[in-house]
PDB file of C-alpha atoms and ligand atoms in Angstrom:
ATOM      1  CA  UNK A 109       1.679 -18.979   1.502  1.00 51.00           C
ATOM      2  CA  UNK A 110       2.032 -20.870   4.781  1.00 50.00           C
ATOM      3  CA  UNK A 111       3.687 -19.084   7.647  1.00 53.00           C
ATOM      4  CA  UNK A 112       3.466 -19.957  11.289  1.00 54.00           C
ATOM      5  CA  UNK A 113       5.609 -17.047  12.483  1.00 85.00           C
ATOM      6  CA  UNK A 114       3.324 -14.777  14.551  1.00 94.00           C
ATOM      7  CA  UNK A 115       5.595 -11.729  14.486  1.00 95.00           C
ATOM      8  CA  UNK A 116       2.669  -9.268  14.402  1.00 98.00           C
ATOM      9  CA  UNK A 117       0.684 -10.873  17.239  1.00 97.00           C
ATOM     10  CA  UNK A 118      -1.151  -8.148  19.172  1.00 96.00           C
ATOM     11  CA  UNK A 119      -0.566  -5.536  16.446  1.00 98.00           C
ATOM     12  CA  UNK A 120      -3.361  -4.011  14.388  1.00 98.00           C
ATOM     13  CA  UNK A 121      -3.018  -3.235  10.692  1.00 98.00           C
ATOM     14  CA  UNK A 122      -5.301  -1.368   8.311  1.00 99.00           C
ATOM     15  CA  UNK A 123      -4.862  -2.349   4.656  1.00 99.00           C
ATOM     16  CA  UNK A 124      -6.773  -0.006   2.364  1.00 98.00           C
ATOM     17  CA  UNK A 125      -8.265  -1.406  -0.838  1.00 98.00           C
ATOM     18  CA  UNK A 126      -7.786  -4.971   0.389  1.00 98.00           C
ATOM     19  CA  UNK A 127     -10.763  -6.681  -1.214  1.00 98.00           C
ATOM     20  CA  UNK A 128      -8.559  -7.547  -4.231  1.00 97.00           C
ATOM     21  CA  UNK A 129      -5.056  -7.774  -5.672  1.00 97.00           C
ATOM     22  CA  UNK A 130      -2.016  -6.597  -3.741  1.00 98.00           C
ATOM     23  CA  UNK A 131      -4.079  -5.300  -0.811  1.00 98.00           C
ATOM     24  CA  UNK A 132      -5.777  -8.658  -0.464  1.00 98.00           C
ATOM     25  CA  UNK A 133      -2.431 -10.501  -0.422  1.00 98.00           C
ATOM     26  CA  UNK A 134      -1.136  -8.076   2.243  1.00 98.00           C
ATOM     27  CA  UNK A 135      -4.247  -8.514   4.398  1.00 98.00           C
ATOM     28  CA  UNK A 136      -4.081 -12.317   4.197  1.00 98.00           C
ATOM     29  CA  UNK A 137      -0.335 -12.370   4.911  1.00 98.00           C
ATOM     30  CA  UNK A 138      -0.642 -10.071   7.951  1.00 98.00           C
ATOM     31  CA  UNK A 139      -3.432 -12.361   9.165  1.00 98.00           C
ATOM     32  CA  UNK A 140      -1.084 -15.344   8.883  1.00 97.00           C
ATOM     33  CA  UNK A 141       1.554 -13.417  10.790  1.00 98.00           C
ATOM     34  CA  UNK A 142      -0.822 -12.858  13.727  1.00 97.00           C
ATOM     35  CA  UNK A 143      -2.024  -9.257  13.239  1.00 98.00           C
ATOM     36  CA  UNK A 144      -5.583  -8.015  13.725  1.00 98.00           C
ATOM     37  CA  UNK A 145      -6.435  -7.079  10.149  1.00 98.00           C
ATOM     38  CA  UNK A 146      -8.791  -4.308   9.043  1.00 99.00           C
ATOM     39  CA  UNK A 147      -9.887  -5.209   5.518  1.00 98.00           C
ATOM     40  CA  UNK A 148     -10.960  -1.975   3.853  1.00 98.00           C
ATOM     41  CA  UNK A 149     -13.128  -1.938   0.743  1.00 98.00           C
ATOM     42  CA  UNK A 150     -14.995   0.791  -1.096  1.00 98.00           C
ATOM     43  CA  UNK A 151     -17.575  -1.126  -3.146  1.00 97.00           C
ATOM     44  CA  UNK A 152     -17.288  -4.913  -3.179  1.00 97.00           C
ATOM     45  CA  UNK A 153     -18.476  -6.134   0.223  1.00 98.00           C
ATOM     46  CA  UNK A 154     -18.671  -9.794  -0.835  1.00 98.00           C
ATOM     47  CA  UNK A 155     -15.037  -9.757  -1.929  1.00 98.00           C
ATOM     48  CA  UNK A 156     -13.997  -8.137   1.373  1.00 98.00           C
ATOM     49  CA  UNK A 157     -15.970 -10.763   3.274  1.00 98.00           C
ATOM     50  CA  UNK A 158     -14.169 -13.474   1.318  1.00 98.00           C
ATOM     51  CA  UNK A 159     -10.798 -11.996   2.309  1.00 98.00           C
ATOM     52  CA  UNK A 160     -11.858 -11.921   5.954  1.00 98.00           C
ATOM     53  CA  UNK A 161     -12.963 -15.541   5.736  1.00 98.00           C
ATOM     54  CA  UNK A 162      -9.599 -16.491   4.253  1.00 98.00           C
ATOM     55  CA  UNK A 163      -7.869 -14.713   7.160  1.00 98.00           C
ATOM     56  CA  UNK A 164     -10.063 -16.462   9.717  1.00 98.00           C
ATOM     57  CA  UNK A 165      -9.695 -19.887   8.105  1.00 97.00           C
ATOM     58  CA  UNK A 166      -5.933 -19.458   8.510  1.00 94.00           C
ATOM     59  CA  UNK A 167      -6.400 -18.810  12.240  1.00 94.00           C
ATOM     60  CA  UNK A 168      -6.234 -14.996  11.974  1.00 96.00           C
ATOM     61  CA  UNK A 169      -8.569 -12.221  13.123  1.00 98.00           C
ATOM     62  CA  UNK A 170     -10.006  -9.168  11.421  1.00 98.00           C
ATOM     63  CA  UNK A 171     -12.945  -6.998  10.468  1.00 98.00           C
ATOM     64  CA  UNK A 172     -14.170  -5.492   7.222  1.00 98.00           C
ATOM     65  CA  UNK A 173     -14.718  -1.725   6.993  1.00 98.00           C
ATOM     66  CA  UNK A 174     -16.263   0.161   4.095  1.00 98.00           C
ATOM     67  CA  UNK A 175     -14.611   3.495   3.310  1.00 98.00           C
ATOM     68  CA  UNK A 176     -13.784   5.495   0.225  1.00 98.00           C
ATOM     69  CA  UNK A 177     -10.215   6.653   0.935  1.00 98.00           C
ATOM     70  CA  UNK A 178     -10.764   9.913  -0.924  1.00 98.00           C
ATOM     71  CA  UNK A 179     -13.479  11.013   1.536  1.00 98.00           C
ATOM     72  CA  UNK A 180     -12.242  12.493   4.785  1.00 98.00           C
ATOM     73  CA  UNK A 181     -15.242  11.576   6.940  1.00 98.00           C
ATOM     74  CA  UNK A 182     -15.207   7.951   5.728  1.00 98.00           C
ATOM     75  CA  UNK A 183     -11.469   7.624   6.416  1.00 98.00           C
ATOM     76  CA  UNK A 184     -11.933   9.047   9.913  1.00 98.00           C
ATOM     77  CA  UNK A 185     -14.844   6.668  10.552  1.00 98.00           C
ATOM     78  CA  UNK A 186     -12.660   3.709   9.446  1.00 98.00           C
ATOM     79  CA  UNK A 187      -9.950   4.667  11.939  1.00 98.00           C
ATOM     80  CA  UNK A 188     -12.563   5.166  14.714  1.00 98.00           C
ATOM     81  CA  UNK A 189     -14.016   1.730  14.040  1.00 98.00           C
ATOM     82  CA  UNK A 190     -10.537   0.211  14.114  1.00 98.00           C
ATOM     83  CA  UNK A 191      -9.731   1.799  17.471  1.00 98.00           C
ATOM     84  CA  UNK A 192     -13.102   0.941  18.986  1.00 98.00           C
ATOM     85  CA  UNK A 193     -12.582  -2.695  17.942  1.00 98.00           C
ATOM     86  CA  UNK A 194      -8.903  -3.240  18.723  1.00 98.00           C
ATOM     87  CA  UNK A 195      -7.973  -0.300  20.956  1.00 98.00           C
ATOM     88  CA  UNK A 196      -4.907   0.647  18.921  1.00 98.00           C
ATOM     89  CA  UNK A 197      -3.247   0.843  15.520  1.00 98.00           C
ATOM     90  CA  UNK A 198       0.311  -0.242  14.726  1.00 98.00           C
ATOM     91  CA  UNK A 199       0.563  -0.424  10.932  1.00 99.00           C
ATOM     92  CA  UNK A 200      -1.076   1.283   7.966  1.00 99.00           C
ATOM     93  CA  UNK A 201      -0.706  -0.150   4.481  1.00 99.00           C
ATOM     94  CA  UNK A 202      -2.051   2.660   2.312  1.00 98.00           C
ATOM     95  CA  UNK A 203      -2.659   0.611  -0.799  1.00 98.00           C
ATOM     96  CA  UNK A 204      -5.937   1.645  -2.480  1.00 98.00           C
ATOM     97  CA  UNK A 205      -5.475   2.972  -5.989  1.00 98.00           C
ATOM     98  CA  UNK A 206      -6.856   2.970  -9.500  1.00 97.00           C
ATOM     99  CA  UNK A 207      -6.164   3.909 -13.096  1.00 96.00           C
ATOM    100  CA  UNK A 208      -8.284   5.909 -15.533  1.00 97.00           C
ATOM    101  CA  UNK A 209      -6.217   5.881 -18.688  1.00 97.00           C
ATOM    102  CA  UNK A 210      -6.351   8.308 -21.569  1.00 98.00           C
ATOM    103  CA  UNK A 211      -4.010  10.051 -23.947  1.00 98.00           C
ATOM    104  CA  UNK A 212      -2.938  13.379 -22.502  1.00 98.00           C
ATOM    105  CA  UNK A 213      -4.679  15.272 -25.308  1.00 98.00           C
ATOM    106  CA  UNK A 214      -7.975  13.531 -24.590  1.00 98.00           C
ATOM    107  CA  UNK A 215      -7.775  13.386 -20.804  1.00 98.00           C
ATOM    108  CA  UNK A 216     -10.716  15.006 -19.049  1.00 98.00           C
ATOM    109  CA  UNK A 217     -10.500  16.944 -15.811  1.00 98.00           C
ATOM    110  CA  UNK A 218     -12.712  14.268 -14.286  1.00 98.00           C
ATOM    111  CA  UNK A 219     -10.224  11.493 -15.188  1.00 98.00           C
ATOM    112  CA  UNK A 220      -7.349  13.550 -13.822  1.00 98.00           C
ATOM    113  CA  UNK A 221      -9.201  14.462 -10.626  1.00 98.00           C
ATOM    114  CA  UNK A 222     -10.497  10.980  -9.848  1.00 98.00           C
ATOM    115  CA  UNK A 223      -7.032   9.414  -9.950  1.00 98.00           C
ATOM    116  CA  UNK A 224      -5.452  12.218  -7.922  1.00 98.00           C
ATOM    117  CA  UNK A 225      -8.306  12.064  -5.387  1.00 98.00           C
ATOM    118  CA  UNK A 226      -7.998   8.327  -4.752  1.00 98.00           C
ATOM    119  CA  UNK A 227      -4.274   7.703  -5.308  1.00 98.00           C
ATOM    120  CA  UNK A 228      -2.802  10.835  -3.758  1.00 98.00           C
ATOM    121  CA  UNK A 229      -5.388  12.609  -1.585  1.00 98.00           C
ATOM    122  CA  UNK A 230      -6.498   9.192  -0.310  1.00 98.00           C
ATOM    123  CA  UNK A 231      -2.927   8.498   0.817  1.00 98.00           C
ATOM    124  CA  UNK A 232      -2.746  11.927   2.483  1.00 98.00           C
ATOM    125  CA  UNK A 233      -5.968  11.320   4.410  1.00 99.00           C
ATOM    126  CA  UNK A 234      -5.063   7.793   5.533  1.00 99.00           C
ATOM    127  CA  UNK A 235      -1.432   8.508   6.462  1.00 99.00           C
ATOM    128  CA  UNK A 236      -2.428  11.668   8.366  1.00 98.00           C
ATOM    129  CA  UNK A 237      -5.051   9.753  10.357  1.00 98.00           C
ATOM    130  CA  UNK A 238      -2.585   6.955  11.131  1.00 98.00           C
ATOM    131  CA  UNK A 239       0.074   9.453  12.261  1.00 98.00           C
ATOM    132  CA  UNK A 240      -2.422  11.249  14.512  1.00 98.00           C
ATOM    133  CA  UNK A 241      -3.391   7.929  16.063  1.00 98.00           C
ATOM    134  CA  UNK A 242       0.239   6.856  16.649  1.00 98.00           C
ATOM    135  CA  UNK A 243       1.071  10.185  18.325  1.00 98.00           C
ATOM    136  CA  UNK A 244      -2.068  10.011  20.498  1.00 97.00           C
ATOM    137  CA  UNK A 245      -1.238   6.428  21.562  1.00 97.00           C
ATOM    138  CA  UNK A 246       2.314   7.398  22.462  1.00 94.00           C
ATOM    139  CA  UNK A 247       1.139  10.398  24.521  1.00 94.00           C
ATOM    140  CA  UNK A 248      -1.413   8.264  26.356  1.00 94.00           C
ATOM    141  CA  UNK A 249       1.243   5.635  27.116  1.00 92.00           C
ATOM    142  CA  UNK A 250       3.650   8.295  28.413  1.00 90.00           C
ATOM    143  CA  UNK A 251       0.965   9.834  30.636  1.00 91.00           C
ATOM    144  CA  UNK A 252       0.234   6.448  32.120  1.00 87.00           C
ATOM    145  CA  UNK A 253       3.976   5.755  32.257  1.00 77.00           C
ATOM    146  CA  UNK A 254       3.318   2.634  30.246  1.00 73.00           C
ATOM    147  CA  UNK A 255       5.802   3.546  27.559  1.00 66.00           C
ATOM    148  CA  UNK A 256       8.370   0.743  27.375  1.00 65.00           C
ATOM    149  CA  UNK A 257      11.020   3.272  26.233  1.00 71.00           C
ATOM    150  CA  UNK A 258      11.818   0.905  23.426  1.00 82.00           C
ATOM    151  CA  UNK A 259      14.090   2.182  20.692  1.00 90.00           C
ATOM    152  CA  UNK A 260      11.812   0.608  18.106  1.00 96.00           C
ATOM    153  CA  UNK A 261       9.204   2.424  15.994  1.00 97.00           C
ATOM    154  CA  UNK A 262       5.820   3.024  17.623  1.00 96.00           C
ATOM    155  CA  UNK A 263       3.999   3.100  14.281  1.00 98.00           C
ATOM    156  CA  UNK A 264       4.725   1.992  10.722  1.00 98.00           C
ATOM    157  CA  UNK A 265       3.267   3.381   7.513  1.00 99.00           C
ATOM    158  CA  UNK A 266       3.753   1.831   4.078  1.00 99.00           C
ATOM    159  CA  UNK A 267       2.492   3.691   1.016  1.00 98.00           C
ATOM    160  CA  UNK A 268       1.750   1.801  -2.182  1.00 98.00           C
ATOM    161  CA  UNK A 269       3.491   3.634  -4.973  1.00 98.00           C
ATOM    162  CA  UNK A 270       4.615   2.243  -8.357  1.00 98.00           C
ATOM    163  CA  UNK A 271       7.640   2.119 -10.654  1.00 98.00           C
ATOM    164  CA  UNK A 272       5.787   5.016 -12.293  1.00 98.00           C
ATOM    165  CA  UNK A 273       6.956   7.260  -9.485  1.00 98.00           C
ATOM    166  CA  UNK A 274      10.156   7.438 -11.545  1.00 98.00           C
ATOM    167  CA  UNK A 275       9.329   5.891 -14.955  1.00 97.00           C
ATOM    168  CA  UNK A 276       7.295   8.331 -17.069  1.00 97.00           C
ATOM    169  CA  UNK A 277       4.146   6.749 -18.539  1.00 97.00           C
ATOM    170  CA  UNK A 278       2.529   8.224 -21.623  1.00 98.00           C
ATOM    171  CA  UNK A 279      -1.218   7.643 -21.717  1.00 98.00           C
ATOM    172  CA  UNK A 280      -1.323   7.494 -17.921  1.00 98.00           C
ATOM    173  CA  UNK A 281      -0.159  10.937 -16.819  1.00 98.00           C
ATOM    174  CA  UNK A 282      -2.764  11.162 -14.042  1.00 98.00           C
ATOM    175  CA  UNK A 283      -1.524   7.855 -12.585  1.00 98.00           C
ATOM    176  CA  UNK A 284       2.186   8.684 -12.957  1.00 98.00           C
ATOM    177  CA  UNK A 285       1.650  12.137 -11.428  1.00 98.00           C
ATOM    178  CA  UNK A 286      -0.199  10.586  -8.480  1.00 98.00           C
ATOM    179  CA  UNK A 287       2.613   8.085  -7.860  1.00 98.00           C
ATOM    180  CA  UNK A 288       5.330  10.727  -8.269  1.00 98.00           C
ATOM    181  CA  UNK A 289       3.391  12.761  -5.706  1.00 98.00           C
ATOM    182  CA  UNK A 290       3.321   9.790  -3.339  1.00 98.00           C
ATOM    183  CA  UNK A 291       7.109   9.675  -3.357  1.00 98.00           C
ATOM    184  CA  UNK A 292       7.471  13.242  -2.062  1.00 98.00           C
ATOM    185  CA  UNK A 293       4.496  12.837   0.280  1.00 98.00           C
ATOM    186  CA  UNK A 294       6.212   9.780   1.757  1.00 98.00           C
ATOM    187  CA  UNK A 295       9.648  11.407   2.062  1.00 98.00           C
ATOM    188  CA  UNK A 296       8.297  14.642   3.537  1.00 98.00           C
ATOM    189  CA  UNK A 297       6.087  12.992   6.137  1.00 98.00           C
ATOM    190  CA  UNK A 298       8.852  10.552   6.942  1.00 98.00           C
ATOM    191  CA  UNK A 299      11.171  13.474   7.695  1.00 98.00           C
ATOM    192  CA  UNK A 300       8.484  15.107   9.844  1.00 98.00           C
ATOM    193  CA  UNK A 301       7.373  11.990  11.716  1.00 98.00           C
ATOM    194  CA  UNK A 302      10.709  10.276  12.362  1.00 98.00           C
ATOM    195  CA  UNK A 303      11.242  12.211  15.644  1.00 97.00           C
ATOM    196  CA  UNK A 304       7.928  10.696  16.810  1.00 97.00           C
ATOM    197  CA  UNK A 305       9.423   7.237  16.143  1.00 97.00           C
ATOM    198  CA  UNK A 306       7.016   6.697  13.252  1.00 98.00           C
ATOM    199  CA  UNK A 307       8.544   5.023  10.214  1.00 98.00           C
ATOM    200  CA  UNK A 308       7.201   5.855   6.765  1.00 98.00           C
ATOM    201  CA  UNK A 309       8.300   4.023   3.603  1.00 98.00           C
ATOM    202  CA  UNK A 310       6.927   3.177   0.155  1.00 98.00           C
ATOM    203  CA  UNK A 311       6.901   0.101  -1.984  1.00 98.00           C
ATOM    204  CA  UNK A 312       6.936   0.576  -5.732  1.00 98.00           C
ATOM    205  CA  UNK A 313       5.787  -2.509  -7.604  1.00 98.00           C
ATOM    206  CA  UNK A 314       6.525  -3.099 -11.259  1.00 98.00           C
ATOM    207  CA  UNK A 315       4.105  -5.346 -13.173  1.00 97.00           C
ATOM    208  CA  UNK A 316       2.124  -7.422 -10.682  1.00 98.00           C
ATOM    209  CA  UNK A 317      -0.546  -9.851 -11.834  1.00 97.00           C
ATOM    210  CA  UNK A 318      -3.846  -8.297 -10.630  1.00 94.00           C
ATOM    211  CA  UNK A 319      -7.070  -7.066 -12.212  1.00 91.00           C
ATOM    212  CA  UNK A 320      -5.580  -3.570 -12.675  1.00 86.00           C
ATOM    213  CA  UNK A 321      -3.451  -4.878 -15.602  1.00 90.00           C
ATOM    214  CA  UNK A 322      -5.402  -7.991 -16.657  1.00 93.00           C
ATOM    215  CA  UNK A 323      -5.669  -6.616 -20.170  1.00 92.00           C
ATOM    216  CA  UNK A 324      -1.863  -6.966 -20.511  1.00 93.00           C
ATOM    217  CA  UNK A 325      -1.116 -10.349 -18.904  1.00 94.00           C
ATOM    218  CA  UNK A 326      -4.180 -12.111 -20.316  1.00 95.00           C
ATOM    219  CA  UNK A 327      -3.091 -11.370 -23.898  1.00 96.00           C
ATOM    220  CA  UNK A 328      -0.104 -13.600 -24.951  1.00 95.00           C
ATOM    221  CA  UNK A 329       1.307 -10.952 -27.345  1.00 96.00           C
ATOM    222  CA  UNK A 330       1.075  -8.137 -24.816  1.00 95.00           C
ATOM    223  CA  UNK A 331       2.514 -10.407 -22.120  1.00 95.00           C
ATOM    224  CA  UNK A 332       5.514 -11.195 -24.352  1.00 95.00           C
ATOM    225  CA  UNK A 333       6.077  -7.454 -24.887  1.00 93.00           C
ATOM    226  CA  UNK A 334       5.809  -6.859 -21.158  1.00 95.00           C
ATOM    227  CA  UNK A 335       8.572  -9.386 -20.453  1.00 95.00           C
ATOM    228  CA  UNK A 336      10.981  -7.274 -22.547  1.00 94.00           C
ATOM    229  CA  UNK A 337      10.661  -4.695 -19.777  1.00 95.00           C
ATOM    230  CA  UNK A 338      11.441  -7.147 -16.967  1.00 97.00           C
ATOM    231  CA  UNK A 339      15.034  -8.470 -16.739  1.00 96.00           C
ATOM    232  CA  UNK A 340      13.877 -11.157 -14.294  1.00 97.00           C
ATOM    233  CA  UNK A 341      11.514 -12.465 -17.013  1.00 95.00           C
ATOM    234  CA  UNK A 342       8.393 -13.043 -14.999  1.00 96.00           C
ATOM    235  CA  UNK A 343       5.446 -10.968 -13.894  1.00 97.00           C
ATOM    236  CA  UNK A 344       5.277 -10.305 -10.151  1.00 98.00           C
ATOM    237  CA  UNK A 345       2.685 -11.778  -7.819  1.00 98.00           C
ATOM    238  CA  UNK A 346       0.712  -9.961  -5.120  1.00 98.00           C
ATOM    239  CA  UNK A 347       2.550 -12.171  -2.613  1.00 98.00           C
ATOM    240  CA  UNK A 348       5.923 -10.815  -3.819  1.00 98.00           C
ATOM    241  CA  UNK A 349       4.702  -7.385  -2.719  1.00 98.00           C
ATOM    242  CA  UNK A 350       3.042  -8.570   0.499  1.00 98.00           C
ATOM    243  CA  UNK A 351       6.301 -10.097   1.751  1.00 98.00           C
ATOM    244  CA  UNK A 352       8.192  -6.851   1.183  1.00 98.00           C
ATOM    245  CA  UNK A 353       5.419  -4.839   2.861  1.00 98.00           C
ATOM    246  CA  UNK A 354       5.508  -7.140   5.895  1.00 98.00           C
ATOM    247  CA  UNK A 355       9.284  -6.703   6.140  1.00 98.00           C
ATOM    248  CA  UNK A 356       8.918  -2.919   6.061  1.00 98.00           C
ATOM    249  CA  UNK A 357       6.265  -3.142   8.791  1.00 98.00           C
ATOM    250  CA  UNK A 358       8.428  -5.361  10.980  1.00 98.00           C
ATOM    251  CA  UNK A 359      11.161  -4.490  13.470  1.00 97.00           C
ATOM    252  CA  UNK A 360      13.645  -6.183  11.112  1.00 97.00           C
ATOM    253  CA  UNK A 361      13.607  -2.956   9.076  1.00 98.00           C
ATOM    254  CA  UNK A 362      13.600  -0.598  12.071  1.00 98.00           C
ATOM    255  CA  UNK A 363      16.373   1.647  10.713  1.00 98.00           C
ATOM    256  CA  UNK A 364      14.752   1.947   7.264  1.00 98.00           C
ATOM    257  CA  UNK A 365      12.958   5.266   6.997  1.00 98.00           C
ATOM    258  CA  UNK A 366      11.873   7.412   4.067  1.00 98.00           C
ATOM    259  CA  UNK A 367      12.844   4.780   1.499  1.00 98.00           C
ATOM    260  CA  UNK A 368      11.209   3.434  -1.624  1.00 98.00           C
ATOM    261  CA  UNK A 369      11.604  -0.288  -2.174  1.00 98.00           C
ATOM    262  CA  UNK A 370      11.210  -1.254  -5.842  1.00 98.00           C
ATOM    263  CA  UNK A 371       9.660  -4.690  -6.295  1.00 98.00           C
ATOM    264  CA  UNK A 372       9.882  -4.957 -10.039  1.00 98.00           C
ATOM    265  CA  UNK A 373      12.107  -7.810 -11.244  1.00 98.00           C
ATOM    266  CA  UNK A 374      14.507  -5.101 -12.422  1.00 98.00           C
ATOM    267  CA  UNK A 375      12.063  -3.012 -14.473  1.00 97.00           C
ATOM    268  CA  UNK A 376      13.729   0.174 -13.202  1.00 97.00           C
ATOM    269  CA  UNK A 377      17.114  -1.026 -14.523  1.00 96.00           C
ATOM    270  CA  UNK A 378      16.221   0.266 -18.008  1.00 92.00           C
ATOM    271  CA  UNK A 379      16.596  -3.181 -19.655  1.00 92.00           C
ATOM    272  CA  UNK A 380      16.438  -1.635 -23.155  1.00 88.00           C
ATOM    273  CA  UNK A 381      20.029  -0.544 -22.498  1.00 88.00           C
ATOM    274  CA  UNK A 382      21.274  -4.085 -21.779  1.00 90.00           C
ATOM    275  CA  UNK A 383      22.414  -4.636 -25.384  1.00 85.00           C
ATOM    276  CA  UNK A 384      22.086  -1.120 -26.822  1.00 78.00           C
ATOM    277  CA  UNK A 385      23.516   2.351 -26.403  1.00 67.00           C
TER     278      UNK A 385
HETATM  279  P1  NAD B1891      -6.701  -3.812  -7.711  1.00 87.67           P
HETATM  280  O1  NAD B1891      -7.585  -3.084  -8.642  1.00 87.67           O
HETATM  281  O2  NAD B1891      -6.913  -5.265  -7.511  1.00 87.67           O
HETATM  282  O3  NAD B1891      -6.714  -3.129  -6.281  1.00 87.67           O
HETATM  283  C1  NAD B1891      -7.005  -1.790  -6.029  1.00 87.67           C
HETATM  284  C2  NAD B1891      -7.924  -1.743  -4.832  1.00 87.67           C
HETATM  285  O4  NAD B1891      -8.183  -0.388  -4.461  1.00 87.67           O
HETATM  286  C3  NAD B1891      -9.275  -2.401  -5.129  1.00 87.67           C
HETATM  287  O5  NAD B1891      -9.599  -3.299  -4.108  1.00 87.67           O
HETATM  288  C4  NAD B1891     -10.244  -1.226  -5.163  1.00 87.67           C
HETATM  289  O6  NAD B1891     -11.545  -1.568  -4.745  1.00 87.67           O
HETATM  290  C5  NAD B1891      -9.563  -0.289  -4.180  1.00 87.67           C
HETATM  291  N1  NAD B1891     -10.029   1.090  -4.315  1.00 87.67           N
HETATM  292  C6  NAD B1891     -10.156   1.817  -5.461  1.00 87.67           C
HETATM  293  N2  NAD B1891     -10.664   3.017  -5.187  1.00 87.67           N
HETATM  294  C7  NAD B1891     -10.855   3.066  -3.842  1.00 87.67           C
HETATM  295  C8  NAD B1891     -11.342   4.043  -2.941  1.00 87.67           C
HETATM  296  N3  NAD B1891     -11.755   5.237  -3.382  1.00 87.67           N
HETATM  297  N4  NAD B1891     -11.388   3.750  -1.620  1.00 87.67           N
HETATM  298  C9  NAD B1891     -10.978   2.543  -1.162  1.00 87.67           C
HETATM  299  N5  NAD B1891     -10.517   1.577  -1.969  1.00 87.67           N
HETATM  300  C10 NAD B1891     -10.453   1.837  -3.297  1.00 87.67           C
HETATM  301  O7  NAD B1891      -5.227  -3.543  -8.237  1.00 87.67           O
HETATM  302  P2  NAD B1891      -3.818  -3.735  -7.513  1.00 87.67           P
HETATM  303  O8  NAD B1891      -2.859  -3.982  -8.602  1.00 87.67           O
HETATM  304  O9  NAD B1891      -3.904  -4.691  -6.393  1.00 87.67           O
HETATM  305  O10 NAD B1891      -3.557  -2.263  -6.974  1.00 87.67           O
HETATM  306  C11 NAD B1891      -3.226  -1.998  -5.602  1.00 87.67           C
HETATM  307  C12 NAD B1891      -2.230  -0.856  -5.535  1.00 87.67           C
HETATM  308  O11 NAD B1891      -0.999  -1.272  -6.143  1.00 87.67           O
HETATM  309  C13 NAD B1891      -2.657   0.417  -6.282  1.00 87.67           C
HETATM  310  O12 NAD B1891      -2.290   1.545  -5.515  1.00 87.67           O
HETATM  311  C14 NAD B1891      -1.848   0.349  -7.557  1.00 87.67           C
HETATM  312  O13 NAD B1891      -1.614   1.617  -8.114  1.00 87.67           O
HETATM  313  C15 NAD B1891      -0.579  -0.292  -7.041  1.00 87.67           C
HETATM  314  N6  NAD B1891       0.259  -0.891  -8.093  1.00 87.67           N
HETATM  315  C16 NAD B1891      -0.147  -1.981  -8.797  1.00 87.67           C
HETATM  316  C17 NAD B1891       0.690  -2.507  -9.761  1.00 87.67           C
HETATM  317  C18 NAD B1891       0.318  -3.719 -10.574  1.00 87.67           C
HETATM  318  O14 NAD B1891       1.057  -4.028 -11.527  1.00 87.67           O
HETATM  319  N7  NAD B1891      -0.732  -4.443 -10.255  1.00 87.67           N
HETATM  320  C19 NAD B1891       1.925  -1.928 -10.008  1.00 87.67           C
HETATM  321  C20 NAD B1891       2.295  -0.811  -9.282  1.00 87.67           C
HETATM  322  C21 NAD B1891       1.461  -0.298  -8.317  1.00 87.67           C
END
């Protein structure tokens, strides 16, 4: 992806879980668009370093920060490090997530809890910290009369949801419940934060080619079955999602608030009904 438009120059973005997949594509794209990028990882430092090098080789800037998004003190330390490095935050892409699949009958409390902790509580912790930072920045600017009284948002939050915030998913109830929870988390905080000029939206990808679903796209039979669910007849790429995330973080979408943008090649159109029913 080559882009010389520096529309995020001077802005700082945290992308959680950006050492791989969709988060990585977002981090690299924001780097190309001029932002200071905080590449968050929880385990794979080498992969995070590689992402940072890719950002820098494209002329961008950034840092890597280790934090498990489900742990409050680590999330707070990540935000502190961001502010001590760049002085401010403008965008949060709350992307980190995982699956621990099991039939409902066999699902353990540990499998349920782990997915809820990372996918839902992690989003709560990161979005709350971002909102606190945006409000504090705005207050400081007002006290110093530096506020430019712009009509535009002073902070942008994008939550990574999934088509499974509305499509039920047998065998993955912990994941679907976490993503359904993200939808109401997003809408409720959006309602609460809009008066502070903070915009909060979600993106809900369909099938995107990353390690999370490698088992499906690397098997020709399973891939063929998957395409039955996608009217657009191709799997999505992490870059498809990154471009939508960047739009939601930009002033071009300034009047978009509390929305979920499905990036799914039409998966949520119930394609089984195209020639049935
Ligand atoms: P991925 O496995 O490549 O990325 C997930 C990232 O989250 C990894 O970098 C992982 O290290 C990180 N992570 C996991 N637990 C963490 C924790 N406790 N703290 C910090 N980081 C943690 O897969 P992906 O497909 O890029 O997934 C990214 C997001 O997109 C997830 O929220 C996922 O649910 C969502 N999503 C993916 C798809 C898809 O088809 N790939 C579809 C819908 C939604």
